[in-house]
CSV table of C-alpha atoms in Angstrom, one decimal:
chain,number,residue,atom,x,y,z
Z,1,UNK,CA,6.3,-22.8,-76.1
Z,2,UNK,CA,9.4,-23.2,-78.3
Z,3,UNK,CA,8.0,-20.6,-81.0
Z,4,UNK,CA,7.2,-18.2,-78.2
Z,5,UNK,CA,10.7,-18.7,-76.6
Z,6,UNK,CA,12.4,-18.0,-80.1
Z,7,UNK,CA,10.1,-14.9,-80.6
Z,8,UNK,CA,11.1,-13.6,-77.2
Z,9,UNK,CA,14.7,-14.0,-77.8
Z,10,UNK,CA,14.5,-12.3,-81.2
Z,11,UNK,CA,12.7,-9.1,-79.5
Z,12,UNK,CA,15.2,-9.0,-76.7
Z,13,UNK,CA,18.1,-9.1,-79.1
Z,14,UNK,CA,16.3,-6.4,-81.2
Z,15,UNK,CA,16.1,-4.3,-78.1
Z,16,UNK,CA,19.9,-4.4,-77.7
Z,17,UNK,CA,20.2,-6.6,-74.5
Z,18,UNK,CA,22.0,-9.3,-76.3
Z,19,UNK,CA,24.6,-6.8,-77.2
Z,20,UNK,CA,24.8,-5.2,-73.7
Z,21,UNK,CA,25.6,-8.5,-71.7
Z,22,UNK,CA,26.1,-11.4,-74.3
Z,23,UNK,CA,28.9,-9.7,-76.6
Z,24,UNK,CA,30.8,-7.9,-74.1
Z,25,UNK,CA,30.3,-10.4,-71.4
Z,26,UNK,CA,28.8,-10.0,-67.9
Z,27,UNK,CA,30.3,-7.0,-66.1
Z,28,UNK,CA,30.4,-7.0,-62.2
Z,29,UNK,CA,31.0,-4.3,-59.7
Z,30,UNK,CA,33.0,-4.0,-56.4
Z,31,UNK,CA,33.0,-1.5,-53.5
Z,32,UNK,CA,35.1,1.3,-54.3
Z,33,UNK,CA,37.7,2.5,-51.6
Z,34,UNK,CA,37.3,5.6,-49.8
Z,35,UNK,CA,39.9,8.5,-50.6
Z,36,UNK,CA,40.3,9.3,-46.9
Z,37,UNK,CA,39.9,7.4,-43.5
Z,38,UNK,CA,36.4,6.5,-41.8
Z,39,UNK,CA,37.4,9.0,-39.0
Z,40,UNK,CA,38.6,11.7,-41.2
Z,41,UNK,CA,35.1,13.4,-41.3
Z,42,UNK,CA,34.7,13.7,-37.5
Z,43,UNK,CA,33.0,15.6,-35.7
Z,44,UNK,CA,30.7,16.3,-38.6
Z,45,UNK,CA,30.4,12.5,-39.6
Z,46,UNK,CA,31.7,9.8,-37.0
Z,47,UNK,CA,33.8,7.1,-38.0
Z,48,UNK,CA,31.2,4.4,-37.1
Z,49,UNK,CA,28.6,5.9,-39.2
Z,50,UNK,CA,31.0,6.0,-42.2
Z,51,UNK,CA,32.0,2.6,-41.8
Z,52,UNK,CA,28.5,1.1,-41.5
Z,53,UNK,CA,27.3,3.2,-44.3
Z,54,UNK,CA,30.3,2.2,-46.6
Z,55,UNK,CA,30.8,-1.4,-45.7
Z,56,UNK,CA,27.3,-2.4,-45.1
Z,57,UNK,CA,24.7,-0.2,-47.0
Z,58,UNK,CA,26.8,0.5,-50.0
Z,59,UNK,CA,28.1,-3.1,-50.2
Z,60,UNK,CA,24.6,-4.3,-50.0
Z,61,UNK,CA,23.5,-2.2,-53.2
Z,62,UNK,CA,26.5,-3.5,-55.0
Z,63,UNK,CA,25.9,-7.3,-54.1
Z,64,UNK,CA,22.3,-7.1,-55.1
Z,65,UNK,CA,23.1,-5.2,-58.2
Z,66,UNK,CA,25.5,-8.0,-59.3
Z,67,UNK,CA,23.0,-10.5,-58.4
Z,68,UNK,CA,20.3,-8.8,-60.5
Z,69,UNK,CA,22.8,-8.4,-63.4
Z,70,UNK,CA,23.3,-12.1,-63.5
Z,71,UNK,CA,19.7,-12.9,-63.3
Z,72,UNK,CA,19.2,-10.4,-66.2
Z,73,UNK,CA,21.9,-12.2,-68.4
Z,74,UNK,CA,20.4,-15.7,-67.7
Z,75,UNK,CA,16.8,-14.4,-68.4
Z,76,UNK,CA,18.2,-12.9,-71.9
Z,77,UNK,CA,19.9,-16.0,-72.8
Z,78,UNK,CA,16.6,-17.8,-72.1
Z,79,UNK,CA,14.6,-15.2,-73.8
Z,80,UNK,CA,12.4,-14.8,-70.7
Z,81,UNK,CA,10.9,-11.4,-71.5
Z,82,UNK,CA,8.8,-11.1,-68.2
Z,83,UNK,CA,11.8,-12.0,-66.0
Z,84,UNK,CA,13.7,-9.2,-67.8
Z,85,UNK,CA,10.8,-6.6,-67.0
Z,86,UNK,CA,10.6,-7.9,-63.6
Z,87,UNK,CA,14.2,-7.1,-62.8
Z,88,UNK,CA,14.3,-3.5,-64.2
Z,89,UNK,CA,13.1,-2.2,-60.8
Z,90,UNK,CA,15.9,-4.2,-59.0
Z,91,UNK,CA,18.5,-2.8,-61.5
Z,92,UNK,CA,17.4,0.6,-61.0
Z,93,UNK,CA,17.2,0.6,-57.3
Z,94,UNK,CA,20.5,-1.2,-56.6
Z,95,UNK,CA,22.3,0.3,-59.5
Z,96,UNK,CA,21.1,3.7,-58.5
Z,97,UNK,CA,22.4,3.2,-54.9
Z,98,UNK,CA,25.8,2.2,-56.2
Z,99,UNK,CA,26.0,5.3,-58.6
Z,100,UNK,CA,24.7,7.6,-56.0
Z,101,UNK,CA,26.9,6.7,-53.2
Z,102,UNK,CA,29.9,6.6,-55.4
Z,103,UNK,CA,29.3,10.1,-56.2
Z,104,UNK,CA,28.5,11.0,-52.4
Z,105,UNK,CA,32.0,9.6,-51.1
Z,106,UNK,CA,33.9,11.8,-53.6
Z,107,UNK,CA,31.6,15.0,-52.6
Z,108,UNK,CA,33.0,14.5,-49.0
Z,109,UNK,CA,36.5,15.8,-47.9
Z,110,UNK,CA,38.3,16.2,-44.7
Z,111,UNK,CA,39.1,19.7,-43.6
Z,112,UNK,CA,43.0,18.9,-44.2
Z,113,UNK,CA,41.9,18.4,-47.9
Z,114,UNK,CA,39.7,21.6,-48.4
Z,115,UNK,CA,36.6,20.2,-46.9
Z,116,UNK,CA,34.0,22.7,-45.2
Z,117,UNK,CA,35.4,25.7,-47.5
Z,118,UNK,CA,32.9,27.9,-49.2
Z,119,UNK,CA,32.7,27.4,-52.8
Z,120,UNK,CA,34.8,30.1,-54.8
Z,121,UNK,CA,35.8,30.8,-58.5
Z,122,UNK,CA,33.4,29.7,-61.2
Z,123,UNK,CA,31.2,27.5,-58.8
Z,124,UNK,CA,30.9,30.3,-56.3
Z,125,UNK,CA,29.9,32.9,-59.2
Z,126,UNK,CA,27.5,30.3,-60.7
Z,127,UNK,CA,25.7,29.8,-57.1
Z,128,UNK,CA,25.3,33.6,-56.5
Z,129,UNK,CA,23.9,34.1,-60.2
Z,130,UNK,CA,21.2,31.2,-59.6
Z,131,UNK,CA,20.4,31.6,-55.9
Z,132,UNK,CA,21.5,35.1,-54.9
Z,133,UNK,CA,23.9,33.8,-52.2
Z,134,UNK,CA,25.4,30.6,-50.7
Z,135,UNK,CA,23.0,30.9,-47.4
Z,136,UNK,CA,20.0,31.0,-49.9
Z,137,UNK,CA,21.3,27.8,-51.5
Z,138,UNK,CA,21.7,25.9,-48.1
Z,139,UNK,CA,18.2,27.3,-47.0
Z,140,UNK,CA,16.8,25.8,-50.5
Z,141,UNK,CA,18.5,22.6,-50.1
Z,142,UNK,CA,17.5,22.1,-46.5
Z,143,UNK,CA,13.6,23.1,-47.4
Z,144,UNK,CA,13.8,20.5,-50.4
Z,145,UNK,CA,15.2,17.7,-48.1
Z,146,UNK,CA,12.6,18.2,-45.4
Z,147,UNK,CA,9.9,18.0,-48.0
Z,148,UNK,CA,11.1,15.1,-49.5
Z,149,UNK,CA,8.6,12.2,-48.5
Z,150,UNK,CA,10.2,9.0,-47.4
Z,151,UNK,CA,14.0,8.5,-48.6
Z,152,UNK,CA,15.7,10.0,-51.3
Z,153,UNK,CA,18.5,12.4,-52.5
Z,154,UNK,CA,18.8,16.1,-52.9
Z,155,UNK,CA,20.9,17.0,-55.8
Z,156,UNK,CA,22.9,20.3,-56.7
Z,157,UNK,CA,23.3,19.9,-60.6
Z,158,UNK,CA,24.2,21.7,-63.6
Z,159,UNK,CA,21.7,22.0,-66.3
Z,160,UNK,CA,23.5,21.9,-69.6
Z,161,UNK,CA,20.6,23.3,-71.5
Z,162,UNK,CA,19.7,26.0,-69.3
Z,163,UNK,CA,23.2,26.6,-68.5
Z,164,UNK,CA,22.5,27.2,-64.7
Z,165,UNK,CA,22.6,25.4,-61.4
Z,166,UNK,CA,19.5,23.8,-60.4
Z,167,UNK,CA,18.2,21.8,-57.2
Z,168,UNK,CA,16.5,18.7,-57.7
Z,169,UNK,CA,15.3,15.8,-55.6
Z,170,UNK,CA,14.9,11.9,-56.4
Z,171,UNK,CA,13.0,9.4,-54.6
Z,172,UNK,CA,14.6,6.3,-53.1
Z,173,UNK,CA,17.8,5.5,-55.0
Z,174,UNK,CA,16.7,7.1,-58.3
Z,175,UNK,CA,19.9,8.4,-60.1
Z,176,UNK,CA,19.7,12.1,-61.2
Z,177,UNK,CA,19.7,10.9,-64.9
Z,178,UNK,CA,16.0,9.8,-64.2
Z,179,UNK,CA,15.1,13.6,-63.8
Z,180,UNK,CA,16.7,14.4,-67.5
Z,181,UNK,CA,19.7,13.7,-69.5
Z,182,UNK,CA,21.0,17.3,-69.4
Z,183,UNK,CA,21.5,17.3,-65.6
Z,184,UNK,CA,25.1,16.8,-64.5
Z,185,UNK,CA,25.3,15.9,-60.7
Z,186,UNK,CA,27.7,18.2,-58.5
Z,187,UNK,CA,26.7,17.6,-55.0
Z,188,UNK,CA,24.5,14.7,-53.7
Z,189,UNK,CA,23.0,14.7,-50.2
Z,190,UNK,CA,21.9,11.2,-48.8
Z,191,UNK,CA,18.5,11.8,-47.0
Z,192,UNK,CA,18.2,8.1,-46.2
Z,193,UNK,CA,18.1,7.4,-42.5
Z,194,UNK,CA,21.1,5.2,-42.8
Z,195,UNK,CA,23.4,8.2,-43.4
Z,196,UNK,CA,22.8,9.9,-39.9
Z,197,UNK,CA,20.6,7.7,-37.5
Z,198,UNK,CA,23.7,6.6,-35.4
Z,199,UNK,CA,24.5,10.3,-34.5
Z,200,UNK,CA,20.7,11.2,-33.8
Z,201,UNK,CA,19.5,8.3,-32.1
Z,202,UNK,CA,19.6,10.0,-28.6
Z,203,UNK,CA,17.0,12.5,-30.0
Z,204,UNK,CA,14.7,9.9,-31.6
Z,205,UNK,CA,12.9,6.7,-30.4
Z,206,UNK,CA,13.6,7.4,-26.7
Z,207,UNK,CA,17.3,7.0,-27.1
Z,208,UNK,CA,16.9,3.4,-28.9
Z,209,UNK,CA,18.5,2.9,-32.4
Z,210,UNK,CA,18.1,0.1,-34.9
Z,211,UNK,CA,21.3,-1.9,-33.7
Z,212,UNK,CA,20.0,-2.3,-30.0
Z,213,UNK,CA,18.2,-0.7,-27.2
Z,214,UNK,CA,20.8,2.0,-26.9
Z,215,UNK,CA,20.6,4.1,-23.9
Z,216,UNK,CA,17.8,2.2,-22.0
Z,217,UNK,CA,16.9,3.6,-18.6
Z,218,UNK,CA,16.5,1.1,-15.7
Z,219,UNK,CA,13.8,1.1,-13.0
Z,220,UNK,CA,13.2,-0.8,-9.8
Z,221,UNK,CA,10.5,-3.2,-9.7
Z,222,UNK,CA,7.7,-2.1,-7.2
Z,223,UNK,CA,7.6,-5.9,-5.9
Z,224,UNK,CA,11.1,-7.2,-5.6
Z,225,UNK,CA,13.0,-4.1,-5.9
Z,226,UNK,CA,15.3,-5.4,-8.7
Z,227,UNK,CA,16.4,-3.3,-11.6
Z,228,UNK,CA,15.1,-4.1,-15.0
Z,229,UNK,CA,14.8,-2.1,-18.4
Z,230,UNK,CA,12.1,0.6,-18.4
Z,231,UNK,CA,11.0,-0.4,-22.0
Z,232,UNK,CA,10.5,-4.1,-20.7
Z,233,UNK,CA,8.8,-3.3,-17.6
Z,234,UNK,CA,4.8,-4.0,-16.9
Z,235,UNK,CA,3.3,-0.8,-15.8
Z,236,UNK,CA,0.1,-0.7,-13.8
Z,237,UNK,CA,-1.9,2.1,-12.0
Z,238,UNK,CA,-3.5,1.1,-8.7
Z,239,UNK,CA,-6.4,3.4,-7.7
Z,240,UNK,CA,-6.9,3.4,-3.8
Z,241,UNK,CA,-9.0,5.6,-1.3
Z,242,UNK,CA,-7.3,8.0,1.0
Z,243,UNK,CA,-8.8,6.5,4.0
Z,244,UNK,CA,-10.2,3.0,4.7
Z,245,UNK,CA,-13.4,2.1,3.2
Z,246,UNK,CA,-15.2,1.9,6.6
Z,247,UNK,CA,-14.4,5.5,7.3
Z,248,UNK,CA,-15.4,6.9,3.8
Z,249,UNK,CA,-18.9,7.4,4.8
Z,250,UNK,CA,-18.1,9.2,8.2
Z,251,UNK,CA,-15.7,11.6,6.4
Z,252,UNK,CA,-18.3,12.2,3.7
Z,253,UNK,CA,-20.8,13.1,6.3
Z,254,UNK,CA,-18.5,15.2,8.3
Z,255,UNK,CA,-17.8,17.4,5.3
Z,256,UNK,CA,-19.5,20.7,4.9
Z,257,UNK,CA,-19.9,20.3,1.2
Z,258,UNK,CA,-22.8,18.4,-0.1
Z,259,UNK,CA,-22.0,15.3,-2.4
Z,260,UNK,CA,-18.4,15.6,-1.3
Z,261,UNK,CA,-16.4,12.6,-3.0
Z,262,UNK,CA,-13.0,11.8,-1.5
Z,263,UNK,CA,-10.2,12.0,-4.0
Z,264,UNK,CA,-8.3,8.9,-4.9
Z,265,UNK,CA,-4.6,7.9,-4.8
Z,266,UNK,CA,-3.2,6.9,-8.1
Z,267,UNK,CA,0.2,4.9,-7.7
Z,268,UNK,CA,2.1,3.8,-10.7
Z,269,UNK,CA,3.4,0.4,-10.3
Z,270,UNK,CA,6.2,-1.0,-12.4
Z,271,UNK,CA,6.8,-4.6,-12.4
Z,272,UNK,CA,9.6,-6.8,-13.7
Z,273,UNK,CA,8.5,-9.6,-15.9
Z,274,UNK,CA,8.8,-12.4,-13.4
Z,275,UNK,CA,6.9,-10.4,-10.6
Z,276,UNK,CA,4.1,-9.6,-13.2
Z,277,UNK,CA,3.8,-13.3,-13.8
Z,278,UNK,CA,4.0,-14.5,-10.4
Z,279,UNK,CA,1.6,-11.7,-8.9
Z,280,UNK,CA,-0.9,-12.4,-11.4
Z,281,UNK,CA,-0.5,-8.8,-12.9
Z,282,UNK,CA,-0.5,-10.3,-16.6
Z,283,UNK,CA,-2.4,-13.4,-17.3
Z,284,UNK,CA,-0.2,-16.3,-18.9
Z,285,UNK,CA,-1.9,-18.8,-20.8
Z,286,UNK,CA,-0.8,-22.0,-22.6
Z,287,UNK,CA,-0.3,-22.1,-26.4
Z,288,UNK,CA,-3.6,-24.0,-26.7
Z,289,UNK,CA,-5.6,-21.6,-24.6
Z,290,UNK,CA,-4.3,-18.6,-26.5
Z,291,UNK,CA,-6.2,-19.5,-29.3
Z,292,UNK,CA,-9.3,-19.0,-27.2
Z,293,UNK,CA,-10.2,-15.3,-27.8
Z,294,UNK,CA,-13.3,-15.4,-25.5
Z,295,UNK,CA,-13.0,-13.0,-22.6
Z,296,UNK,CA,-12.3,-14.3,-19.1
Z,297,UNK,CA,-15.2,-15.7,-17.0
Z,298,UNK,CA,-15.3,-12.5,-14.8
Z,299,UNK,CA,-15.7,-10.2,-17.8
Z,300,UNK,CA,-18.8,-12.3,-19.2
Z,301,UNK,CA,-22.1,-10.5,-18.2
Z,302,UNK,CA,-24.6,-12.8,-16.9
Z,303,UNK,CA,-27.8,-13.0,-18.8
Z,304,UNK,CA,-31.0,-12.3,-16.9
Z,305,UNK,CA,-32.7,-15.5,-18.1
Z,306,UNK,CA,-29.5,-17.8,-17.1
Z,307,UNK,CA,-30.2,-19.8,-14.0
Z,308,UNK,CA,-28.4,-18.5,-10.8
Z,309,UNK,CA,-26.1,-20.9,-8.9
Z,310,UNK,CA,-28.1,-23.1,-6.6
Z,311,UNK,CA,-31.5,-22.4,-8.6
Z,312,UNK,CA,-33.3,-25.4,-10.4
Z,313,UNK,CA,-31.6,-26.1,-13.6
Z,314,UNK,CA,-28.1,-24.8,-12.4
Z,315,UNK,CA,-25.1,-26.2,-10.7
Z,316,UNK,CA,-24.8,-26.4,-7.0
Z,317,UNK,CA,-23.8,-23.4,-5.0
Z,318,UNK,CA,-20.4,-23.4,-3.7
Z,319,UNK,CA,-19.9,-24.3,0.0
Z,320,UNK,CA,-20.3,-21.5,2.3
Z,321,UNK,CA,-22.1,-19.3,-0.2
Z,322,UNK,CA,-25.2,-17.3,1.1
Z,323,UNK,CA,-28.5,-18.4,-0.4
Z,324,UNK,CA,-29.8,-16.3,-3.3
Z,325,UNK,CA,-31.8,-13.2,-2.5
Z,326,UNK,CA,-35.5,-13.5,-3.4
Z,327,UNK,CA,-36.5,-12.0,-6.6
Z,328,UNK,CA,-38.3,-8.6,-6.5
Z,329,UNK,CA,-42.0,-8.6,-7.4
């Protein structure tokens, strides 16, 4: 084990990890301040989504990135090669999230500082040369963002080798450098749901968002008449005949159409949880009985060879029950 650890430490030192962390010391990162207020981008982006996006999501990437760097420093000092390899994905994800969001905040600007204006000068000329017009660029960016599977970023970048502006996409929190060292990010668009979900939750998931049930509608219980949330109500459909069961045959015989079947009445019932339990709409079983996965007795089919109640070899017939019908020959 000592020789293996010594060999691993030498291999890590040869890769430059020791110079990266050991010689210069462990460097940590902090959340950068925004160059504008949270509400400066309204109505395009609300102050609430900006505050949550910056203080919660971006801060989470920085916290996890610093934690991964500390674990990487400890793994390098111990010569643990496997731990170093496992930490690469966490460093790429959280470090990329920090870099991408730092670029994202600087891409935004309120109207008072020139935000929302069409690009001009050399940038406007380069867009016309690469895409034909600004509208064509917007259409391409929208198409790339809609076609991105899962979460990720859409980038407007300058390709230093081709000397032109291109549109690229990266998955998850991968930085643009993963697509090529010659790409310089000019504009980054966050396609993650946390960048916009608070402003679109009314159009998604029935008005519910991730932080709560949102604009949940209320209904009245069909039994007690009290209001209860619609998503918590127990729904059942009751099927009833239009007339009494005794008059069904008379109505069918009086009809001029042969094989006439009376339509049914379908009533949608909505119960609160208390009424659903006390009215036996739903079955409530104890914690021990929940482990029993067998169907209830009324749903179990009786086998033909099973003795009937009151027959020899079977239990007594319930009081007041009629005698079993004789078997057909």
